[in-house]
Short mmCIF file of C-alpha atoms and ligand atoms in Angstrom, two decimals:
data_model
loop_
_atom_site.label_atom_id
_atom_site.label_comp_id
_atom_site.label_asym_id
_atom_site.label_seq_id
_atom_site.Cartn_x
_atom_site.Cartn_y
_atom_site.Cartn_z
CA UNK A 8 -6.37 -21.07 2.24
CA UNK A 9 -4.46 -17.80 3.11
CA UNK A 10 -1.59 -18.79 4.91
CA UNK A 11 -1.91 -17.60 8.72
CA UNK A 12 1.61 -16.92 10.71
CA UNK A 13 2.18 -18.56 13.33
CA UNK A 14 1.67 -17.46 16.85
CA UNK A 15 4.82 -15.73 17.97
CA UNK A 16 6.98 -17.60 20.87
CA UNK A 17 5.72 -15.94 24.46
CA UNK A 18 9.54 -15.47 25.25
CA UNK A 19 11.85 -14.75 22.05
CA UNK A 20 15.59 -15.50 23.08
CA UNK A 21 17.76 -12.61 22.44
CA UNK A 22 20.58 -12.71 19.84
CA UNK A 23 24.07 -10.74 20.59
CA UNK A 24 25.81 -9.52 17.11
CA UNK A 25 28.45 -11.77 18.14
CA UNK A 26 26.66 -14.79 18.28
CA UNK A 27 24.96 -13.89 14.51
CA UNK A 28 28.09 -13.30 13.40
CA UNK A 29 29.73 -16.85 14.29
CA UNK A 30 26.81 -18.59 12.73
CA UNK A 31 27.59 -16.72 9.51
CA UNK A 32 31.07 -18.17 9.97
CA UNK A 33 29.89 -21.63 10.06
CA UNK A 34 30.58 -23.48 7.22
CA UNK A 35 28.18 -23.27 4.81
CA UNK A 36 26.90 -26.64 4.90
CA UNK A 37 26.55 -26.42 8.55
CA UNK A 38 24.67 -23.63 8.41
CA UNK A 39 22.41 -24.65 6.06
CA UNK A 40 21.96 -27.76 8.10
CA UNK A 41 21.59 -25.63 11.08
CA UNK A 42 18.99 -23.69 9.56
CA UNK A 43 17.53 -26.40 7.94
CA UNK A 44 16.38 -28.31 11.04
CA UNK A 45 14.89 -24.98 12.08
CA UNK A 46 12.65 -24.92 9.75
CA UNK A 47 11.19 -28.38 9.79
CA UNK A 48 10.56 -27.94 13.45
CA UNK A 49 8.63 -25.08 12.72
CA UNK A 50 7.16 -25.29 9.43
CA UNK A 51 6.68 -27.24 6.05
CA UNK A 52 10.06 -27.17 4.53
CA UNK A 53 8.34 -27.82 1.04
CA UNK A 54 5.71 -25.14 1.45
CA UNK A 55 6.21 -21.23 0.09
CA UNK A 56 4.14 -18.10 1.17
CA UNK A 57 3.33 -16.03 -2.54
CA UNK A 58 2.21 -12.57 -1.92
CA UNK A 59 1.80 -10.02 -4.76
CA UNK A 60 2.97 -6.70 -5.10
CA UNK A 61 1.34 -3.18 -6.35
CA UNK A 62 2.83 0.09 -6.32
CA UNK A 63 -0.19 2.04 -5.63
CA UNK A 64 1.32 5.54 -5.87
CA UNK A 65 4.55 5.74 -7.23
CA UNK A 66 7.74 8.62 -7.67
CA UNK A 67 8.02 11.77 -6.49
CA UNK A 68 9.02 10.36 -3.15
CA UNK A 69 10.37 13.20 -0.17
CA UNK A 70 12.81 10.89 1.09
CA UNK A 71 16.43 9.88 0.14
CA UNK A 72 16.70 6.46 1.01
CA UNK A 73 19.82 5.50 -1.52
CA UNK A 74 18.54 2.45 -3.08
CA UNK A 75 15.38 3.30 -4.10
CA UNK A 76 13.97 4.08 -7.56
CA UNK A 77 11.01 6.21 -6.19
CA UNK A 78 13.11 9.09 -4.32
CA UNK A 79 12.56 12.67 -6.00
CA UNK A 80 15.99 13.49 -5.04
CA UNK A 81 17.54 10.90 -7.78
CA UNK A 82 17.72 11.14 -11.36
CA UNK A 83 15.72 7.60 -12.42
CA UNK A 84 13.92 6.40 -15.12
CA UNK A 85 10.71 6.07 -12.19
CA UNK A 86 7.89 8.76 -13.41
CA UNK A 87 5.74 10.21 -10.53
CA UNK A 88 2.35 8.71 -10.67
CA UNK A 89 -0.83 9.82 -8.47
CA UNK A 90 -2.72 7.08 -6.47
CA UNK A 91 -3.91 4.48 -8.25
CA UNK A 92 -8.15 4.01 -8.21
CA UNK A 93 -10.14 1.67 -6.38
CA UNK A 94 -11.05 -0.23 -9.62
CA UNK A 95 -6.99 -0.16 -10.93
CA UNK A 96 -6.23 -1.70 -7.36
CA UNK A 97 -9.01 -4.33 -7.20
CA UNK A 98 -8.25 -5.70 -10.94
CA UNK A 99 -4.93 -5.98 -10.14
CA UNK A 100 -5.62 -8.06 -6.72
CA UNK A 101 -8.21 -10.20 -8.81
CA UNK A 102 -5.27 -11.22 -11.04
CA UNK A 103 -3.26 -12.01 -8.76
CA UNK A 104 -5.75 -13.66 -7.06
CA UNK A 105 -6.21 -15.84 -9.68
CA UNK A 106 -2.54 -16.49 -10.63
CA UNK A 107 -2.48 -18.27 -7.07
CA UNK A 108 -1.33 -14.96 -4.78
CA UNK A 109 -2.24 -15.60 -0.85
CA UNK A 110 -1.71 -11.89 -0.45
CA UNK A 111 -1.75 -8.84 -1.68
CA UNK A 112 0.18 -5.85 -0.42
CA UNK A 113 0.50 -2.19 -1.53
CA UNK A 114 3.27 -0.05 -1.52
CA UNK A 115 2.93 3.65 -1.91
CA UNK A 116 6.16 5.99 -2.15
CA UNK A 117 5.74 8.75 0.54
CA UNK A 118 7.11 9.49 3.86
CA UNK A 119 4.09 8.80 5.31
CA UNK A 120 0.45 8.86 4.52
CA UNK A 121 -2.03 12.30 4.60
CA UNK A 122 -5.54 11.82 6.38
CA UNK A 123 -6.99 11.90 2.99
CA UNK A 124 -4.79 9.33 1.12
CA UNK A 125 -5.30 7.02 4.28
CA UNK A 126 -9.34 7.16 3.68
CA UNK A 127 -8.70 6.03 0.04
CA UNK A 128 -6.14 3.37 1.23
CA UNK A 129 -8.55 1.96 3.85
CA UNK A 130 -11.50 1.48 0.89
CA UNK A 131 -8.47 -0.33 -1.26
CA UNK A 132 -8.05 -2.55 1.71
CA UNK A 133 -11.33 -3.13 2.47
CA UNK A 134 -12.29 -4.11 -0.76
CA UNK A 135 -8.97 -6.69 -1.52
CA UNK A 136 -10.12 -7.98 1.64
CA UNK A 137 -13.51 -8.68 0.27
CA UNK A 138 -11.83 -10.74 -2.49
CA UNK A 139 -11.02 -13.43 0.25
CA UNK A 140 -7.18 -12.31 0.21
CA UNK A 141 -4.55 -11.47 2.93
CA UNK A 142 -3.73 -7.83 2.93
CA UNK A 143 -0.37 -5.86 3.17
CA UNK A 144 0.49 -2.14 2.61
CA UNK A 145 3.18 -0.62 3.08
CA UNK A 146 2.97 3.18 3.18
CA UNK A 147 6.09 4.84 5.25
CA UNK A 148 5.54 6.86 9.16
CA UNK A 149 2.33 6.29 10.54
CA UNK A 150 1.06 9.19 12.65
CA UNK A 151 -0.82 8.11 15.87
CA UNK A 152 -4.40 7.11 15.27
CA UNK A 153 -3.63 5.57 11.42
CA UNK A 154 -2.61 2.15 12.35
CA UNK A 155 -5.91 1.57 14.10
CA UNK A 156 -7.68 3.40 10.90
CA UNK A 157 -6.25 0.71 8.80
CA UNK A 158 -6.86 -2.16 11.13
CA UNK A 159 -10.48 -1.38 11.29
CA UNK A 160 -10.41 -1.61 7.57
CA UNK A 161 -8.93 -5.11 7.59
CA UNK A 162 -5.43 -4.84 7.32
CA UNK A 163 -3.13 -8.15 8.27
CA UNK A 164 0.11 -7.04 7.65
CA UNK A 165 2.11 -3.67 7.63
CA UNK A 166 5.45 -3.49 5.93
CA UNK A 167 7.71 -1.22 7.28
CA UNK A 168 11.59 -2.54 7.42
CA UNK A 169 14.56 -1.52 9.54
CA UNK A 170 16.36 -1.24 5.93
CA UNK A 171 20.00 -1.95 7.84
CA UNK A 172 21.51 -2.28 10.86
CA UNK A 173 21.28 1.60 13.39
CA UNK A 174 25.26 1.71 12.02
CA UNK A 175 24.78 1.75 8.75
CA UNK A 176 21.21 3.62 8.39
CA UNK A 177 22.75 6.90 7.88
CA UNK A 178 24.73 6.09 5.27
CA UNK A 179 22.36 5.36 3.44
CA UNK A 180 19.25 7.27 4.60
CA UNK A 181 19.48 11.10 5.98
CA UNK A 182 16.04 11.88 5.51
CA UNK A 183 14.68 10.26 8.28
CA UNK A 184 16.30 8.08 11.35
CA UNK A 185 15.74 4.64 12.32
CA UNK A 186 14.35 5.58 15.79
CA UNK A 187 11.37 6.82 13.47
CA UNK A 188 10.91 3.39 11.92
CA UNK A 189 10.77 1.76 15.24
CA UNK A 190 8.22 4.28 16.44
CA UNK A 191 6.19 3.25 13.21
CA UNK A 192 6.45 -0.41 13.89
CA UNK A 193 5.51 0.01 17.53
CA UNK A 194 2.30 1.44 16.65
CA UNK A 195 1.46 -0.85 14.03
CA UNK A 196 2.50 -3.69 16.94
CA UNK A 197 0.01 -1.78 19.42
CA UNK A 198 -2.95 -1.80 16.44
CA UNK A 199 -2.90 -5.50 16.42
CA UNK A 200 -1.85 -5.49 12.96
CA UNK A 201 0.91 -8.19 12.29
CA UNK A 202 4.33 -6.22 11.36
CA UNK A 203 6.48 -7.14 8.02
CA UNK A 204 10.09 -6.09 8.75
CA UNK A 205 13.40 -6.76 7.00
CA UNK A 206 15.63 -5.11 5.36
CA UNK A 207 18.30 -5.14 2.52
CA UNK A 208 21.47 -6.72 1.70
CA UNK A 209 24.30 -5.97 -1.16
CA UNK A 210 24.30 -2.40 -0.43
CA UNK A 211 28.10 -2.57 0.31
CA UNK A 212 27.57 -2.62 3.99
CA UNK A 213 30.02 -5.34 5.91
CA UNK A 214 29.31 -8.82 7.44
CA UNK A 215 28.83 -7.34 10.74
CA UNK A 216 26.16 -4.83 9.50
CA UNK A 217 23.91 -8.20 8.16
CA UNK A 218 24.86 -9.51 11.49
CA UNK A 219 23.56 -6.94 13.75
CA UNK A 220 20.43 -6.26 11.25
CA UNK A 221 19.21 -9.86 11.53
CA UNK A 222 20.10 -9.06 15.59
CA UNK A 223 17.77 -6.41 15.78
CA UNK A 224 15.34 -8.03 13.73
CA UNK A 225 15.41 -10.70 16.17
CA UNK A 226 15.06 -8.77 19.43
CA UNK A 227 12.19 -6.80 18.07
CA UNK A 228 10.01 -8.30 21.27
CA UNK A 229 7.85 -10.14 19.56
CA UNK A 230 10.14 -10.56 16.03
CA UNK A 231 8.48 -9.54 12.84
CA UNK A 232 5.63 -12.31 11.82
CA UNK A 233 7.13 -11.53 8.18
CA UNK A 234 10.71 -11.02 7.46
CA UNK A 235 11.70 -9.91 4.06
CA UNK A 236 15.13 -10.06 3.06
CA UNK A 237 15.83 -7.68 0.05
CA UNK A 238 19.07 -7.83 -1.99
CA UNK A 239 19.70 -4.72 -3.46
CA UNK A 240 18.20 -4.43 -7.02
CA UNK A 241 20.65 -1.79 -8.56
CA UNK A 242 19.12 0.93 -9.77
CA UNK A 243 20.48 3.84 -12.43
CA UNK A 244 20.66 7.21 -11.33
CA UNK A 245 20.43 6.25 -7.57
CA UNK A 246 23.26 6.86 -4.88
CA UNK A 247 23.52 2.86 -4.62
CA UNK A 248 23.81 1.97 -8.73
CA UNK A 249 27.46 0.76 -8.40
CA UNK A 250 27.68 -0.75 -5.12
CA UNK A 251 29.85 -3.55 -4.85
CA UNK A 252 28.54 -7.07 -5.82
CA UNK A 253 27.53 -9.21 -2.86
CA UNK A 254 28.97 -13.09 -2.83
CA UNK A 255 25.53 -14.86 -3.74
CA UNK A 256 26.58 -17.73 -1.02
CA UNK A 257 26.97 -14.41 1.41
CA UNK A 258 23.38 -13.84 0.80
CA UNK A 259 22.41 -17.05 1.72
CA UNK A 260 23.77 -17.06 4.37
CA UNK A 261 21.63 -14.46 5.67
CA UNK A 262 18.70 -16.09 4.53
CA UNK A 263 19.81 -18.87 6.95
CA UNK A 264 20.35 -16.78 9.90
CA UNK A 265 17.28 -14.79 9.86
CA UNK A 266 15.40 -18.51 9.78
CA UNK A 267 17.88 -20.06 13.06
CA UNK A 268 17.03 -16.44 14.94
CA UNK A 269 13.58 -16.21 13.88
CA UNK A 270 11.90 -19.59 14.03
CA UNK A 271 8.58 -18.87 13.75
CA UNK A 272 8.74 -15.93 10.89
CA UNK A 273 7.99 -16.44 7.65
CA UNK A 274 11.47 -15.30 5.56
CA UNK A 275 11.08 -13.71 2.61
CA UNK A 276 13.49 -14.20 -0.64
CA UNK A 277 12.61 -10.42 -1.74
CA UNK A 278 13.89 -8.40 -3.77
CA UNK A 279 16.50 -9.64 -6.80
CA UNK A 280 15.35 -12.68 -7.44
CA UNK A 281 15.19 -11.56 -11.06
CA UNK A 282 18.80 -11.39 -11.17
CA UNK A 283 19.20 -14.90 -9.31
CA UNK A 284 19.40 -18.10 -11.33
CA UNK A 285 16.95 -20.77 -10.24
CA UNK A 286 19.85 -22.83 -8.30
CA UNK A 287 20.51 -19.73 -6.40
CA UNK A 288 16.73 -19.69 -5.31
CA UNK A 289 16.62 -23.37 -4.43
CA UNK A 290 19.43 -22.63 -1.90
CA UNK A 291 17.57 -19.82 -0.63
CA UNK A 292 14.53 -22.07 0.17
CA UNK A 293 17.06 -24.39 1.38
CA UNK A 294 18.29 -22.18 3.97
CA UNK A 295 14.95 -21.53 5.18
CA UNK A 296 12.99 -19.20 2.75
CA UNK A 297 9.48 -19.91 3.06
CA UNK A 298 7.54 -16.59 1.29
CA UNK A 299 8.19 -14.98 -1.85
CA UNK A 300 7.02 -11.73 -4.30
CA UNK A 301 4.89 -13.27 -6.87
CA UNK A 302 4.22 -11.76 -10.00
CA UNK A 303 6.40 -10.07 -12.84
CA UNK A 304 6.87 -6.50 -11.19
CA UNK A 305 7.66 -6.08 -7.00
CA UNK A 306 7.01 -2.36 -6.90
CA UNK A 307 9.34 -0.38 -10.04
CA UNK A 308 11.47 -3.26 -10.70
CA UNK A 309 10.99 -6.22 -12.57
CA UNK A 310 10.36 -9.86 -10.71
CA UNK A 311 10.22 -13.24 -12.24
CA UNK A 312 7.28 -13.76 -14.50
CA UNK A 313 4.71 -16.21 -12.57
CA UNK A 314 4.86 -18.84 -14.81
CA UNK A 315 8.77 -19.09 -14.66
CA UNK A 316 7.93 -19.23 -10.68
CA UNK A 317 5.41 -22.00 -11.50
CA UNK A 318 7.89 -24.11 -13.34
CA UNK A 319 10.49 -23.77 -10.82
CA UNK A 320 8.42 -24.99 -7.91
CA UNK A 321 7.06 -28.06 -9.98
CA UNK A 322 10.92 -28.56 -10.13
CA UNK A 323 11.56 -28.38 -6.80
CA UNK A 324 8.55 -29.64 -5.37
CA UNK A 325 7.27 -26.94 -3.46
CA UNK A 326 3.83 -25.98 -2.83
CA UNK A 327 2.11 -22.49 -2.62
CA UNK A 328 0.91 -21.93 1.15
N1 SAM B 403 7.84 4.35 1.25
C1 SAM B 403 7.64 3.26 2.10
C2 SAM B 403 8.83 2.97 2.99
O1 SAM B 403 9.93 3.37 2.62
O2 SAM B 403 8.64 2.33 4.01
C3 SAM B 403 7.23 2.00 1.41
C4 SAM B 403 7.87 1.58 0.11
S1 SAM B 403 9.59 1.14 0.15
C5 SAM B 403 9.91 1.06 -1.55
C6 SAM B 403 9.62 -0.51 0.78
C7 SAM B 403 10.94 -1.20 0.95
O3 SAM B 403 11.38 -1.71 -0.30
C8 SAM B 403 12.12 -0.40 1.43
O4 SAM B 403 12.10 -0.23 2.81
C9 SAM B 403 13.30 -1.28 1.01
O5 SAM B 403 13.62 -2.20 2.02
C10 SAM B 403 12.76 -2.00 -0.22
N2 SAM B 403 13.42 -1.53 -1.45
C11 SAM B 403 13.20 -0.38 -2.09
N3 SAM B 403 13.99 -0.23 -3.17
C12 SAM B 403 14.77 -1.34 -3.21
C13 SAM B 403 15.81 -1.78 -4.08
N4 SAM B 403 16.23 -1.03 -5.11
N5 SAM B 403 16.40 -2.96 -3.85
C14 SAM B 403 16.00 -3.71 -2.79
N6 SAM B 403 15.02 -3.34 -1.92
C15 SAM B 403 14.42 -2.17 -2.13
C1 DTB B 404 10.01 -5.28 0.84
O1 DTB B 404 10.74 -5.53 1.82
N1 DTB B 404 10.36 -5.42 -0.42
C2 DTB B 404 9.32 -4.97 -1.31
C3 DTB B 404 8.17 -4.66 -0.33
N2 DTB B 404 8.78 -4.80 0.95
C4 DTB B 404 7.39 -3.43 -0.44
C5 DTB B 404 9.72 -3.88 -2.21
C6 DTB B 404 10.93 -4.20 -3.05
C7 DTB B 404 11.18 -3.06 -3.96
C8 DTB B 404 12.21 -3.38 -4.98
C9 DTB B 404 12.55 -2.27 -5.88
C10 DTB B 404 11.45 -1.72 -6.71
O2 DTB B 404 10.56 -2.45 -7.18
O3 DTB B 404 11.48 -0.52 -6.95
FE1 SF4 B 405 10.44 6.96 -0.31
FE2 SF4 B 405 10.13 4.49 0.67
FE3 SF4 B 405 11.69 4.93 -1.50
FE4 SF4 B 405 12.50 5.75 0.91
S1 SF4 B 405 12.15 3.61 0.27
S2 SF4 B 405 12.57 6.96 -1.00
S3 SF4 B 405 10.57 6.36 1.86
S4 SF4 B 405 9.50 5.22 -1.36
#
């Protein structure tokens, strides 16, 4: 059964940066208890959300955005790829498919998508949709008209994330602003497509920039269905590749607070859970991570193989959603 989010709350409270900030002062096993009871309330604490990743079109990327692997404008390892076919995309979904994926959502590496490369994305989604799955894509600034192009061809989810809190987006991204982003997700909101919004910790950004990001991912009216929660995967030859090591526990902790100001969302433990040892994870799921990237790459970077994923929910007792 896919897994279907759950109806959004008619009247969202709205969170002050303050008041995030305070519950990432709690002590931590307060929090976690906090954050904890949230979850029950709202979900099946022993029940995880697996969607799949492929990087449709990859490289060569106009943007700058300093963590990423994929930007033109830094020296990585990441070769420029054109768009994947229709028959590389629908053998890849039929894996994952079969490996136990819910969903399946592509990621290409542009500012935003061309008339023409929409038409061939709309066929990919129409067809993984065909295979019975959930589908995602994320694909940078819509222009008006493309949301409801890809709704029409079945699309559940759009990923687009606010990245960081407004204070820290320029330090990080000067190719674009953050008042674009929200003008994406607004139009992906209008479409009726559900929106997947998060953004990244670890980037060397302070406790009051995680604060205010899971603040404005809360007061997004309604919040994200889907919030993924990224810690940065360090990548050579990009702006971020030394940026100072987070406190795992810190990242936790915003795990925890994205689940007590965004009951009904799914959270997702994103990016870096390659570099996370297994008792690191189980916290995250403790804290209120219900969704994860399943499957040994996310988009350039390596994730957990599936089978080491397997193993470690038959450990912990969790079921796929
Ligand atoms: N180009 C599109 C865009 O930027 O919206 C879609 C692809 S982009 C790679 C999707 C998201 O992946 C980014 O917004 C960022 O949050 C996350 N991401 C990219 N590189 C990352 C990294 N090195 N570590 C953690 N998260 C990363
Ligand atoms: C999201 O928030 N994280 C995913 C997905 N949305 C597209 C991407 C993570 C990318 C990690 C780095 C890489 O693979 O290049
Ligand atoms: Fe391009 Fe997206 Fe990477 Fe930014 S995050 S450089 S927009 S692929």
């Amino acid at each position: 059964m896919p897994a279907i989010a759950k109806k959004p709350d008619p009247s969202p409270r709205k969170w002050r940066t303050e008041e995030i900030e305070a519950l990432f002062a709690l002590p931590f096993n307060d929090l976690i208890y906090r954050a904890q009871e949230v979850h029950r309330a709202h979900f099946d604490a022993n029940a995880v959300q697996r969607s799949t990743l492929l990087s449709i079109k990859t490289g060569g990327c106009s943007e700058d955005c300093g963590y990423c692997s994929q930007s033109a404008r830094h020296d990585t390892e990441v070769e420029r790829e054109s768009l994947l076919s229709l028959e590389e995309v629908v053998a890849a979904a039929t894996a994952a498919r079969e490996q136990g994926a819910s969903r399946f959502c592509m990621g290409a590496a542009w500012r935003g998508p061309k008339q023409k490369d929409l038409e061939q994305v709309s066929a990919m989604v129409r067809a993984v949709k065909d295979l019975g799955m959930e589908t995602c894509v994320t694909l940078g600034m819509l222009q008006q008209g493309q949301a409801e192009q890809l709704k029409a061809a079945g699309l559940d989810y759009y990923n687009h994330n606010l990245d960081t809190a407004p204070e820290f987006y320029a330090q990080v991204i000067t190719s674009h602003c953050q008042e674009d982003r929200f003008d994406t997700l607004a139009k992906v909101r209008d479409a009726g497509i559900n929106v997947c919004c998060g953004g990244i910790v670890g980037m060397g950004e302070s406790r009051r920039v995680r604060a205010a990001l899971v603040a404005e991912l809360a007061n997004m009216d309604p919040p994200p269905e889907s919030v993924p929660i990224n810690h940065l995967v360090a990548i050579p030859g990009t702006p971020l590749e030394n940026a100072a090591a987070l406190d795992p526990f810190e990242f936790v902790r915003t795990i925890a607070c994205a689940r007590i100001a965004m009951p009904r969302s799914m959270v997702r433990l994103s990016a870096g859970r390659e570099q996370m040892s297994d008792e690191l994870q189980a916290l995250c799921f403790l804290a209120g991570a219900n969704s994860i990237f399943y499957g040994d790459k996310l988009l350039t970077a390596d994730n957990p193989e599936a089978g080491h994923d397997e193993k470690l929910f038959a450990r912990l007792g969790l079921k796929a959603m």
